[in-house]
mmCIF file of C-alpha atoms and ligand atoms in Angstrom:
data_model
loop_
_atom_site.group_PDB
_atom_site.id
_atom_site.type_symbol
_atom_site.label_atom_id
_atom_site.label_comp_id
_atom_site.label_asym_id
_atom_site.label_seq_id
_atom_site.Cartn_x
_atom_site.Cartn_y
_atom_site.Cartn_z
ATOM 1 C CA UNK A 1 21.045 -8.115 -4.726
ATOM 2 C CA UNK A 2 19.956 -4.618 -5.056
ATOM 3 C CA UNK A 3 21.735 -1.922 -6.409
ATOM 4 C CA UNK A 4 21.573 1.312 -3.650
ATOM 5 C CA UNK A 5 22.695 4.907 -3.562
ATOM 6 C CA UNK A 6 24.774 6.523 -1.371
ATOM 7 C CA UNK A 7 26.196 9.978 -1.365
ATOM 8 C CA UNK A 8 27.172 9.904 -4.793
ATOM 9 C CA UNK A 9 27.747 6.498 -5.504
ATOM 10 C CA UNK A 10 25.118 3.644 -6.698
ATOM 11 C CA UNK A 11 26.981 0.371 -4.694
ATOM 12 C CA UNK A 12 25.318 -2.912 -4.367
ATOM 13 C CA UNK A 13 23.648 -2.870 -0.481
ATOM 14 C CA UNK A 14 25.900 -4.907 1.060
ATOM 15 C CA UNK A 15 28.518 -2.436 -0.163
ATOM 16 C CA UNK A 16 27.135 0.386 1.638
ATOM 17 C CA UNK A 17 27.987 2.414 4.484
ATOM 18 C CA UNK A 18 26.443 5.010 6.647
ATOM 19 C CA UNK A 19 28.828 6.686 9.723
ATOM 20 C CA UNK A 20 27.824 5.945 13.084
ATOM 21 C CA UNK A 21 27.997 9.407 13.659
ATOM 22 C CA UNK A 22 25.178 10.096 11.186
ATOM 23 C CA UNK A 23 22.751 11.982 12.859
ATOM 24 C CA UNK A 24 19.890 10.342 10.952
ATOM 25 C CA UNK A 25 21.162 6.927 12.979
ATOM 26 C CA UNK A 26 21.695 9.298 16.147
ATOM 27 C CA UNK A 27 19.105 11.569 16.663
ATOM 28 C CA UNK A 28 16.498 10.731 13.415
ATOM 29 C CA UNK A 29 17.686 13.744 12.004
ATOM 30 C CA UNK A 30 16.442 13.531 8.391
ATOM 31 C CA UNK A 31 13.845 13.510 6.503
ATOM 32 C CA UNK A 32 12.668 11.278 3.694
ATOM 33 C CA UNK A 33 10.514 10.904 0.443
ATOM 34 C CA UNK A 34 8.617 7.807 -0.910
ATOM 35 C CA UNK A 35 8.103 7.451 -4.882
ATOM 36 C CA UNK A 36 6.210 4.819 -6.469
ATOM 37 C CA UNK A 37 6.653 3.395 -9.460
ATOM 38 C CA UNK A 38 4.009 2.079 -12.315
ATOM 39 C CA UNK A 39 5.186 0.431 -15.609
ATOM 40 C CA UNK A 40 9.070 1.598 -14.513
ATOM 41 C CA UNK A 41 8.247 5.439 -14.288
ATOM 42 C CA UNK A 42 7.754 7.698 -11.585
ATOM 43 C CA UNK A 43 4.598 8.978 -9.962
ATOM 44 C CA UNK A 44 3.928 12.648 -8.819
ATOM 45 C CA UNK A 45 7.718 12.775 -8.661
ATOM 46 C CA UNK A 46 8.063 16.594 -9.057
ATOM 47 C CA UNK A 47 5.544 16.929 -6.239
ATOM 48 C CA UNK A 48 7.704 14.372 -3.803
ATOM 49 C CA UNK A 49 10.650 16.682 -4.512
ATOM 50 C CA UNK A 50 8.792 19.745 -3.639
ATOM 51 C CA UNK A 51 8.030 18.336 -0.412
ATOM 52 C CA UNK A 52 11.310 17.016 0.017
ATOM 53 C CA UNK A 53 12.469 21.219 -0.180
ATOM 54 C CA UNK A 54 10.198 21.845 2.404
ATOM 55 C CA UNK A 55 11.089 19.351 4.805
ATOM 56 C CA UNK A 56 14.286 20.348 4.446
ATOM 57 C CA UNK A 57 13.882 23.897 5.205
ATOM 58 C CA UNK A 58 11.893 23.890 7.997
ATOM 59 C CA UNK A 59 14.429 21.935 9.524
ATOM 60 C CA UNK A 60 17.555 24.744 8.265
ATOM 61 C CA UNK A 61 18.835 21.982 5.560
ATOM 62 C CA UNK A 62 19.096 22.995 2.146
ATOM 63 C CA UNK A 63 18.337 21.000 -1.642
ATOM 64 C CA UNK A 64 21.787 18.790 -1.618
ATOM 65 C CA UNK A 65 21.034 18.671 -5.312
ATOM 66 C CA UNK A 66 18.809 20.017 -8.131
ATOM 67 C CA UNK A 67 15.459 18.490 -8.961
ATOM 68 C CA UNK A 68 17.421 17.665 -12.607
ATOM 69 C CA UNK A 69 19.648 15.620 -10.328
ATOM 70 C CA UNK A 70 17.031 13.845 -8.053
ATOM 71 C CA UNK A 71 15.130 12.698 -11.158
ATOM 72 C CA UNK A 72 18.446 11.418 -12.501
ATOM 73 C CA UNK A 73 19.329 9.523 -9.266
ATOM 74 C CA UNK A 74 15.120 8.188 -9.191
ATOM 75 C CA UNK A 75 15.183 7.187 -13.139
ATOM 76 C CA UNK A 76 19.293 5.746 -12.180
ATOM 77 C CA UNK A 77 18.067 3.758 -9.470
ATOM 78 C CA UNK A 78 15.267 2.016 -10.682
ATOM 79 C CA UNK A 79 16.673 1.300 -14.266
ATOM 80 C CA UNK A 80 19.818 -0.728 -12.191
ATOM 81 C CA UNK A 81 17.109 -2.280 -10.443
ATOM 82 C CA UNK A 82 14.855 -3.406 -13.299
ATOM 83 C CA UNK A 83 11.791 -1.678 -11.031
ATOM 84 C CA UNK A 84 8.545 -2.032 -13.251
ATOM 85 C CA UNK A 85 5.997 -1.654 -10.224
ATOM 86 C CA UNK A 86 7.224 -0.465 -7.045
ATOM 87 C CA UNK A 87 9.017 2.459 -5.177
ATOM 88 C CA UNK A 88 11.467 4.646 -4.663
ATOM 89 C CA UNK A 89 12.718 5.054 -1.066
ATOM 90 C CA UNK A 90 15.304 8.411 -0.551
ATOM 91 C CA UNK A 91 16.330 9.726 2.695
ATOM 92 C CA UNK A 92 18.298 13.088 3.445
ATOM 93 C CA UNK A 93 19.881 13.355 6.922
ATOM 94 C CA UNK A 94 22.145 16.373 8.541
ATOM 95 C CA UNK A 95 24.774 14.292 8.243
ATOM 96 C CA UNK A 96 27.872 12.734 10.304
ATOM 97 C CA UNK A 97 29.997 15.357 12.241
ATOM 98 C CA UNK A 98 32.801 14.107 14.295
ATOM 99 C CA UNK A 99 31.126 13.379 17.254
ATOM 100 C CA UNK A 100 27.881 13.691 18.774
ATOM 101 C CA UNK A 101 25.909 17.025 19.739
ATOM 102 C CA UNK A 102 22.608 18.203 19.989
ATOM 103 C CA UNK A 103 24.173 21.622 17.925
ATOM 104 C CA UNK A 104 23.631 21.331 14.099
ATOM 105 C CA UNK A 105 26.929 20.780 12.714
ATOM 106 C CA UNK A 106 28.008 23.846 10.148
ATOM 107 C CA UNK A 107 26.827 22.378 6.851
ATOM 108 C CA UNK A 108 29.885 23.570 4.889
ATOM 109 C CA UNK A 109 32.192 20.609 6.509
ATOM 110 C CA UNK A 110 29.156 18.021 6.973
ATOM 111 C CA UNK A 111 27.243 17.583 3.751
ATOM 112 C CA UNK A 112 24.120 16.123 3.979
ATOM 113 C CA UNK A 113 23.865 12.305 4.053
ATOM 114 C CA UNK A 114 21.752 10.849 0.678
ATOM 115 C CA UNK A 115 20.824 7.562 -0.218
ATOM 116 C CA UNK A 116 17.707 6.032 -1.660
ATOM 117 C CA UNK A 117 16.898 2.389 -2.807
ATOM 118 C CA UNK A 118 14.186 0.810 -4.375
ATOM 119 C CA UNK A 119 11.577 -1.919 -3.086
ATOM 120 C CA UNK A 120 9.922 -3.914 -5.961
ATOM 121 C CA UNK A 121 5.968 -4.422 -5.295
ATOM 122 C CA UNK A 122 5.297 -6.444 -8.918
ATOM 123 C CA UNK A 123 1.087 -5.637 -9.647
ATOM 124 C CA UNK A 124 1.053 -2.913 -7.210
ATOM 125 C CA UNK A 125 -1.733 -0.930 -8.514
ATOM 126 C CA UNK A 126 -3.849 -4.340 -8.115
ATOM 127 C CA UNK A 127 -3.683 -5.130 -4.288
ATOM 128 C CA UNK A 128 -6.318 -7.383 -3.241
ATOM 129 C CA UNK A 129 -6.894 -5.137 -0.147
ATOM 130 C CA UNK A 130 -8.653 -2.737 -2.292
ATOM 131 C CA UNK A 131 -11.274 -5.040 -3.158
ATOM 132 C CA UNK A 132 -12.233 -6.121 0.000
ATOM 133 C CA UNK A 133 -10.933 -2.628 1.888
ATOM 134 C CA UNK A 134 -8.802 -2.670 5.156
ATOM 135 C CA UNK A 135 -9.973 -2.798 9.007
ATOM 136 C CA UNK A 136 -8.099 -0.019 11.325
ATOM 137 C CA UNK A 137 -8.274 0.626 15.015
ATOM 138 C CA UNK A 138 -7.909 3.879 16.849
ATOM 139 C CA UNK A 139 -4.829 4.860 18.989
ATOM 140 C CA UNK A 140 -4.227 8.134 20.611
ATOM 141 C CA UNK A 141 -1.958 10.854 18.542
ATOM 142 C CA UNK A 142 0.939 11.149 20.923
ATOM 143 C CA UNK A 143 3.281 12.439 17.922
ATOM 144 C CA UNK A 144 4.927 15.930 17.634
ATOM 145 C CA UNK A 145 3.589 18.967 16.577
ATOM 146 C CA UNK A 146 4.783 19.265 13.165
ATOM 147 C CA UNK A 147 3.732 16.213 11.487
ATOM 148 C CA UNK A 148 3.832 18.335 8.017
ATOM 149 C CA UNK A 149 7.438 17.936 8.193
ATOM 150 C CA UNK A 150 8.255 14.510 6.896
ATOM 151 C CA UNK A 151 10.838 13.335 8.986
ATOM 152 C CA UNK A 152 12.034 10.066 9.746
ATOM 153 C CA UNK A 153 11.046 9.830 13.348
ATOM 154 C CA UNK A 154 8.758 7.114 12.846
ATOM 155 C CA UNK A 155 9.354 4.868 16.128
ATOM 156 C CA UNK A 156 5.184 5.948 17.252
ATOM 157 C CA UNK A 157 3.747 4.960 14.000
ATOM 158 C CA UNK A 158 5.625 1.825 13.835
ATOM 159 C CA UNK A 159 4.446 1.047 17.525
ATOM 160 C CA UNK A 160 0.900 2.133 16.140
ATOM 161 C CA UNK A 161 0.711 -0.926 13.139
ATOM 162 C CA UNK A 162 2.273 -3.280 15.691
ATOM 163 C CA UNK A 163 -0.799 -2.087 18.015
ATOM 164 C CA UNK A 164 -3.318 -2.613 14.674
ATOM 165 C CA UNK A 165 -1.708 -5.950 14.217
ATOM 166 C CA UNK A 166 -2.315 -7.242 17.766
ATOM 167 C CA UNK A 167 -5.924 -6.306 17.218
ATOM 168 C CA UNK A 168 -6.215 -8.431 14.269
ATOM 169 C CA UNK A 169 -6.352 -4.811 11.960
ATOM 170 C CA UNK A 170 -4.468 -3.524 8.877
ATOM 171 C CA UNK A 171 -3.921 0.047 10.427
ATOM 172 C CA UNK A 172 -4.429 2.011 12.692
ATOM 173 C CA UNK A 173 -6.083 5.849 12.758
ATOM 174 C CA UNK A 174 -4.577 8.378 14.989
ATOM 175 C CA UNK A 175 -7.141 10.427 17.702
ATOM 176 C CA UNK A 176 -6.543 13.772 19.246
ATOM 177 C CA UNK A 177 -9.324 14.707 21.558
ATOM 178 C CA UNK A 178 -12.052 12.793 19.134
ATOM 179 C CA UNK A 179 -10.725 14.206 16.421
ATOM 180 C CA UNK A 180 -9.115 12.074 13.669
ATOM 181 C CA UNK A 181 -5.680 13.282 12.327
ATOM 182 C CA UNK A 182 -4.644 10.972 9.801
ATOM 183 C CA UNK A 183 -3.119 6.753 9.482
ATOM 184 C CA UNK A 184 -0.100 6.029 10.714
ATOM 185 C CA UNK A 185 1.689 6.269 6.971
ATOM 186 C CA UNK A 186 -1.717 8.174 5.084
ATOM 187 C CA UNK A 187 -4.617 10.810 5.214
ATOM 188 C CA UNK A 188 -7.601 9.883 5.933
ATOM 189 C CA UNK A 189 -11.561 10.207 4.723
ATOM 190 C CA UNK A 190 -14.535 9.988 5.343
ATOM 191 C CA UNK A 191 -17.515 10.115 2.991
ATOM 192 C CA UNK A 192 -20.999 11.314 4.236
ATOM 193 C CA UNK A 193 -23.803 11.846 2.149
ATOM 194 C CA UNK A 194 -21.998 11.681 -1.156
ATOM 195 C CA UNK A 195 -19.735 14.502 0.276
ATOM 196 C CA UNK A 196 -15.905 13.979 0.561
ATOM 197 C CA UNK A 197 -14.751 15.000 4.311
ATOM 198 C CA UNK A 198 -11.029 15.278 4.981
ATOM 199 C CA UNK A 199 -8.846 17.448 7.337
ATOM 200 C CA UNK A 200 -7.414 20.823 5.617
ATOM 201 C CA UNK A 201 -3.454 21.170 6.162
ATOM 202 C CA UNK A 202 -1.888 21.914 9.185
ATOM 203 C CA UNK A 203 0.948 21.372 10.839
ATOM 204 C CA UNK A 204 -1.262 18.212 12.573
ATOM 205 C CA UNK A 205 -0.886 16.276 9.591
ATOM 206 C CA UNK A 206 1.293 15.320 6.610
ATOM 207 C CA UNK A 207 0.460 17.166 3.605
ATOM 208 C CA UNK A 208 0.054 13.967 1.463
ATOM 209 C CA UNK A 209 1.059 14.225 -1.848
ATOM 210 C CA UNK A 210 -1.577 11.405 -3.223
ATOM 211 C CA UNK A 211 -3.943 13.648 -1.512
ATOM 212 C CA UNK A 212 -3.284 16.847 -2.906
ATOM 213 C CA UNK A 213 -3.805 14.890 -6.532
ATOM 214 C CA UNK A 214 -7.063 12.986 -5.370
ATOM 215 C CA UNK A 215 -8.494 16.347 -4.259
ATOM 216 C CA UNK A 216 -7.473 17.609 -7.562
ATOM 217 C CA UNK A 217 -9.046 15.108 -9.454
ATOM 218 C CA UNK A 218 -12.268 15.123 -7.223
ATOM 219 C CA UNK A 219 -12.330 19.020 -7.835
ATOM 220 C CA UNK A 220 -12.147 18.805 -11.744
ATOM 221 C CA UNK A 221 -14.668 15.983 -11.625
ATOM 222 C CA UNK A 222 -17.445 18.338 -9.723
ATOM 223 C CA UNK A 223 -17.171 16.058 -7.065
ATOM 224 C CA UNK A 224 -18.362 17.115 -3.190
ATOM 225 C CA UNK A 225 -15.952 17.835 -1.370
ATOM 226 C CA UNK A 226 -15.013 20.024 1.912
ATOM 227 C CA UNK A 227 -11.955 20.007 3.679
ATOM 228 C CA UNK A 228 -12.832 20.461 7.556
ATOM 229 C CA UNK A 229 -11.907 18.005 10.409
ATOM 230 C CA UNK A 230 -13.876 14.790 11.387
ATOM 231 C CA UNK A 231 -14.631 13.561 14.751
ATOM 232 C CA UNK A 232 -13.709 9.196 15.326
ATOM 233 C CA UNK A 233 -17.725 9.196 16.333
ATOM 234 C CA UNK A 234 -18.026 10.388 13.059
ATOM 235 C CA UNK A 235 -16.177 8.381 11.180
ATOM 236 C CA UNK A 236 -17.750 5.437 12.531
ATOM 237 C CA UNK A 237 -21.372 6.783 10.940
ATOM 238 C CA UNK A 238 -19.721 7.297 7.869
ATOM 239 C CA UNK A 239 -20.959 5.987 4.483
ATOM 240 C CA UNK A 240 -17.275 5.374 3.601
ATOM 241 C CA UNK A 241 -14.113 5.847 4.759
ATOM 242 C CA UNK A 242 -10.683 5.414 2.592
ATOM 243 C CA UNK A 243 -6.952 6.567 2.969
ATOM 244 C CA UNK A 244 -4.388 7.783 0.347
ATOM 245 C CA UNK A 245 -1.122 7.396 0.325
ATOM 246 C CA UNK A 246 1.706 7.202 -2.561
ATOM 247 C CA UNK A 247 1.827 3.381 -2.048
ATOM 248 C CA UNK A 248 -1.368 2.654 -1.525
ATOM 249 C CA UNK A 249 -2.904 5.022 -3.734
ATOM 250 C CA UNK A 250 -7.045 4.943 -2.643
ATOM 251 C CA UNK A 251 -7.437 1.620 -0.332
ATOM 252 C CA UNK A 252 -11.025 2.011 1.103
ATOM 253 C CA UNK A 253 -11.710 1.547 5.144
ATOM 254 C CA UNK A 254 -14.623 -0.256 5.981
ATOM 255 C CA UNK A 255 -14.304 -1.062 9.705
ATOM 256 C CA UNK A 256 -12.875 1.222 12.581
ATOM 257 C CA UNK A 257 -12.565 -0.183 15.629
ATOM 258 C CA UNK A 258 -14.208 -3.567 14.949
ATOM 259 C CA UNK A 259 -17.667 -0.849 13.666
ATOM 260 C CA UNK A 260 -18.081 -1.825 10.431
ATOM 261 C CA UNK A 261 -18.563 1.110 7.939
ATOM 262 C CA UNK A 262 -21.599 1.735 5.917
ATOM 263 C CA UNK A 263 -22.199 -2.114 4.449
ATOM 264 C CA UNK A 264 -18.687 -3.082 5.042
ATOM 265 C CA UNK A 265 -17.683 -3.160 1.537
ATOM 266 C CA UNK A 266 -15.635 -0.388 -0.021
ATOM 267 C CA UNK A 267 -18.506 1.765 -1.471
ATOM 268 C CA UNK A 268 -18.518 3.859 -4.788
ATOM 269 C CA UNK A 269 -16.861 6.696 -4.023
ATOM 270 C CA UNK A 270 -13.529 5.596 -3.185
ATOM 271 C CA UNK A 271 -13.042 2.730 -5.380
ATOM 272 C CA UNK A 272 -14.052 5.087 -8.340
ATOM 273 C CA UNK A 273 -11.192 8.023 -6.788
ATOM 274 C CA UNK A 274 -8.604 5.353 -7.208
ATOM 275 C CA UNK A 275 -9.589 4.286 -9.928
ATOM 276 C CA UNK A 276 -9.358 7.648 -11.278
ATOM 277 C CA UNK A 277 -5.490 8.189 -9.619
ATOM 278 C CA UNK A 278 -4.476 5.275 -10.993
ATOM 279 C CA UNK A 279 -5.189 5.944 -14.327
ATOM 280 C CA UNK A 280 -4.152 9.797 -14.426
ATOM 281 C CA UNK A 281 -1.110 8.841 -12.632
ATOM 282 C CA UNK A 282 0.012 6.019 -14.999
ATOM 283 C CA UNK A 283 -0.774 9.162 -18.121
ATOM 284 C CA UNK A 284 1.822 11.562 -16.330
ATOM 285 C CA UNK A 285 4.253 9.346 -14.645
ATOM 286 C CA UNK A 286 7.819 10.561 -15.760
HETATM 287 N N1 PMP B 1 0.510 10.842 6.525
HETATM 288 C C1 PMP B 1 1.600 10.226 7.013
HETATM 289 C C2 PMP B 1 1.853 10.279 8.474
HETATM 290 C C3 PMP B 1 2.466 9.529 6.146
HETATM 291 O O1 PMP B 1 3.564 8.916 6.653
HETATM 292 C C4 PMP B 1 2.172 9.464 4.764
HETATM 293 C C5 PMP B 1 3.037 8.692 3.813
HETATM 294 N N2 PMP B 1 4.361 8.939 3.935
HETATM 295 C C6 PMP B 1 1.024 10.121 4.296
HETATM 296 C C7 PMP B 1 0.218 10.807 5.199
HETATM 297 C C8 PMP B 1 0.654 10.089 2.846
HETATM 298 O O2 PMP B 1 1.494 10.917 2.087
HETATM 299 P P1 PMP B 1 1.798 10.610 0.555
HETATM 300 O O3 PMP B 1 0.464 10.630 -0.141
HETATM 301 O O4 PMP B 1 2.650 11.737 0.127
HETATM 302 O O5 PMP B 1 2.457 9.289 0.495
#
């Protein structure tokens, strides 16, 4: 049985409680982080955590506790769960007032609700998918308009993989007026003539933390590269396509909407940038 974290207290899950009040539970009033974990340390942590301060704030909630203390809590967690590959999941809600209300409740008598667990993923920096590369469809972007914020309103891109999976797909890519804004749970590439396409930030999409590091890495390594948006028609003439995400690191794309791309194998380029994240992740995990 897994050891979790609530509020303080690392309990074993069937142990723990959240209120029914909690407006996380009520109104998906939270927001939430997702840490992997290679050879039992933590990946990008310090970046998640930045994030995490953002989200936060744009939504009027404060740090509930020092970075110091999240790394503590991340390093507690998967230690009691003998994690060697894997992830961290930790979720901060407004809370549980009294009763429920659409007005935030005055943070000095409801403290923010934290807990976090762990999900163990044993080789996960050799999925098989990234061999072979995964299929996606296309579904309409119906989401909100500030997708930066990471909250944990995810009902649409659930209902978007369950729409993938009926199709016979992995994932699924998410369309505003032709325009591609990013997976349902990672950003998304293209590759065209050796040049690296991928949206800039906006409030459209999630600032990805895996892609702020591959677009690092890409930079130092002279790679092409322009940040601009890409249209579905273009994706579907690309020479590769990949996503990037903190649990799936680089997985390659090589059909879209039953179209295969370029060959229909995973190409060079982004087999070579996860190779690359993989390797400069596992050198400054913490
Ligand atoms: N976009 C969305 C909508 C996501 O849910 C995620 C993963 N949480 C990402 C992009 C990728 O972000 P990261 O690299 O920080 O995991």
């Amino acid at each position: 049985m897994r050891t979790v974290y609530v509020n303080g207290d690392f309990l074993p899950e069937d142990r723990a409680h959240i209120s029914v009040f909690d407006r996380g539970f009520l109104m998906a009033d939270g927001v939430y982080e997702v840490t992997s974990v290679l050879d039992g340390k933590l990946i990008d942590f310090h970046s998640h955590i930045r994030r995490l301060k953002r989200s936060l704030e744009a939504l009027d909630m404060n740090m509930p506790m020092t970075s110091e203390d999240f790394l503590a809590l991340h390093r507690g967690i998967v230690e009691k769960n003998q994690i060697t590959d894997g992830l961290v999941y930790l979720q901060v809600t407004r809370g549980a007032p009294a009763d429920r209300d659409f007005v935030f409740p005055d943070p000095d008598s409801t403290p923010l609700t934290i807990i976090a667990f762990t999900q163990s993923k044993p080789g996960l920096a050799d999925n098989p998918l990234s061999k072979t590369g995964i299929r996606v469809i296309s579904v309409e972007d119906i989401r909100w308009g500030r997708r930066d914020i990471k909250t944990v309103q995810l009902l649409y891109p659930s209902m978007a993989k369950m729409m993938a999976q009926k199709a016979g797909a992995d994932d699924a890519w998410m369309v505003l007026d032709g325009i591609v804004t990013e997976g349902t749970s990672n950003n998304a590439y293209i590759v065209k003539d050796g040049e690296i396409i991928t949206r800039p930030r906006s409030n459209e999409i999630l600032h990805g933390i895996t892609r702020a590091a591959v677009l690092q890495y890409a930079k130092d390594r002279q790679m092409a590269l322009v940040e601009r948006a890409f249209s579905l028609d273009e994706a579907r003439n690309a020479d590769e396509a990949f996503i990037t995400s903190a649990s799936q690191f680089v997985m390659p794309v090589v059909e879209i909407d039953g179209t295969q791309i370029g060959d229909g194998k995973p190409g060079s380029v982004a087999p070579k940038l996860r190779e690359i994240y993989i390797r400069e992740s596992r050198r400054s995990a913490i």
